[in-house]
Amino acid sequence: MTSVLKNCTYFVSNRLARDTEKIAKKIYEPTGMNPTYSYVLMAIDEQKTVLLHELADQMGYSPSTMSRFVDTLVKKGVIKKRYDWRKVTLSLTESGKAMVKISHACLAKMDEATCQLFGSAEQRNVVVNSLNDWTKTIEKQIK
């Protein structure tokens, strides 16, 4: 790899995202969904009900992108939407609650795989915490 690529935050972070996505897609195969959908379900489950725009903000997506994710999950019968004037409240259906159990099992496998890749849970956590800190710093600059 050239020094331009090896030392470029943009390239390296996108490469990490692409490679992580490959691992996640394989691990989350039992859900029959893209891994992102599992994380949407787990986030809703954690909160029991959540407003669509709040979930979008929590996950770092635009409301329109989150709306598309939610529409797909509504069609799969795992999320229900309730409209309250200009707010959309999300919650899981019974099928969604069953899917969350599968998603959590996949998350445990994902954690195991990333711990192995980084050498330990502690080393993985250092990387994840650094990425979270970096993301917060960038978000402050671009908002």
mmCIF file of N, CA, C and O in Angstrom, residues 6 17 42-43 47-48 54-55 84 89 98 105 108 114 130-131 138:
data_model
loop_
_atom_site.group_PDB
_atom_site.id
_atom_site.type_symbol
_atom_site.label_atom_id
_atom_site.label_comp_id
_atom_site.label_asym_id
_atom_site.label_seq_id
_atom_site.Cartn_x
_atom_site.Cartn_y
_atom_site.Cartn_z
ATOM 1 N N LYS A 6 -1.879 4.593 3.037
ATOM 2 C CA LYS A 6 -1.629 4.099 4.385
ATOM 3 C C LYS A 6 -1.802 5.194 5.435
ATOM 4 O O LYS A 6 -2.196 4.922 6.565
ATOM 5 N N ALA A 17 -14.281 0.095 7.542
ATOM 6 C CA ALA A 17 -15.741 -0.067 7.477
ATOM 7 C C ALA A 17 -16.129 -1.168 6.481
ATOM 8 O O ALA A 17 -16.993 -2.004 6.783
ATOM 9 N N MET A 42 -32.277 -3.905 17.653
ATOM 10 C CA MET A 42 -31.724 -3.950 19.004
ATOM 11 C C MET A 42 -31.829 -2.592 19.697
ATOM 12 O O MET A 42 -32.097 -2.528 20.902
ATOM 13 N N ALA A 43 -31.648 -1.511 18.940
ATOM 14 C CA ALA A 43 -31.772 -0.169 19.523
ATOM 15 C C ALA A 43 -33.209 0.106 19.956
ATOM 16 O O ALA A 43 -33.448 0.672 21.027
ATOM 17 N N GLN A 47 -34.900 0.432 24.044
ATOM 18 C CA GLN A 47 -35.679 1.588 24.504
ATOM 19 C C GLN A 47 -37.179 1.306 24.591
ATOM 20 O O GLN A 47 -37.933 2.128 25.073
ATOM 21 N N LYS A 48 -37.594 0.165 24.079
ATOM 22 C CA LYS A 48 -38.996 -0.289 24.001
ATOM 23 C C LYS A 48 -39.808 0.514 22.982
ATOM 24 O O LYS A 48 -40.437 -0.060 22.125
ATOM 25 N N GLU A 54 -35.336 10.425 16.660
ATOM 26 C CA GLU A 54 -34.372 10.197 17.738
ATOM 27 C C GLU A 54 -33.487 8.988 17.429
ATOM 28 O O GLU A 54 -32.278 9.016 17.668
ATOM 29 N N LEU A 55 -34.098 7.939 16.903
ATOM 30 C CA LEU A 55 -33.330 6.753 16.529
ATOM 31 C C LEU A 55 -32.325 7.093 15.424
ATOM 32 O O LEU A 55 -31.175 6.660 15.474
ATOM 33 N N ASP A 84 -48.187 10.039 15.524
ATOM 34 C CA ASP A 84 -48.732 11.011 16.457
ATOM 35 C C ASP A 84 -48.407 12.404 15.925
ATOM 36 O O ASP A 84 -47.307 12.918 16.138
ATOM 37 N N THR A 89 -43.601 7.033 16.202
ATOM 38 C CA THR A 89 -43.088 6.221 17.298
ATOM 39 C C THR A 89 -42.911 4.790 16.811
ATOM 40 O O THR A 89 -43.795 4.234 16.159
ATOM 41 N N ALA A 98 -38.729 -11.666 18.598
ATOM 42 C CA ALA A 98 -38.055 -12.948 18.314
ATOM 43 C C ALA A 98 -36.783 -12.708 17.502
ATOM 44 O O ALA A 98 -35.746 -13.337 17.751
ATOM 45 N N ALA A 105 -27.714 -12.856 19.525
ATOM 46 C CA ALA A 105 -26.802 -13.993 19.381
ATOM 47 C C ALA A 105 -25.728 -13.672 18.340
ATOM 48 O O ALA A 105 -24.542 -13.999 18.532
ATOM 49 N N ALA A 108 -23.211 -11.259 19.833
ATOM 50 C CA ALA A 108 -22.245 -11.961 20.685
ATOM 51 C C ALA A 108 -21.147 -12.596 19.826
ATOM 52 O O ALA A 108 -19.963 -12.538 20.173
ATOM 53 N N THR A 114 -14.459 -9.969 16.766
ATOM 54 C CA THR A 114 -13.628 -8.762 16.811
ATOM 55 C C THR A 114 -12.615 -8.829 17.939
ATOM 56 O O THR A 114 -11.493 -8.335 17.783
ATOM 57 N N SER A 130 -11.737 4.723 20.761
ATOM 58 C CA SER A 130 -11.031 5.721 19.952
ATOM 59 C C SER A 130 -11.873 6.140 18.748
ATOM 60 O O SER A 130 -11.955 7.323 18.417
ATOM 61 N N LEU A 131 -12.499 5.166 18.091
ATOM 62 C CA LEU A 131 -13.357 5.480 16.949
ATOM 63 C C LEU A 131 -14.551 6.329 17.379
ATOM 64 O O LEU A 131 -14.931 7.286 16.681
ATOM 65 N N ILE A 138 -15.300 14.750 15.005
ATOM 66 C CA ILE A 138 -15.627 15.113 13.623
ATOM 67 C C ILE A 138 -17.041 15.671 13.536
ATOM 68 O O ILE A 138 -17.282 16.678 12.858
#
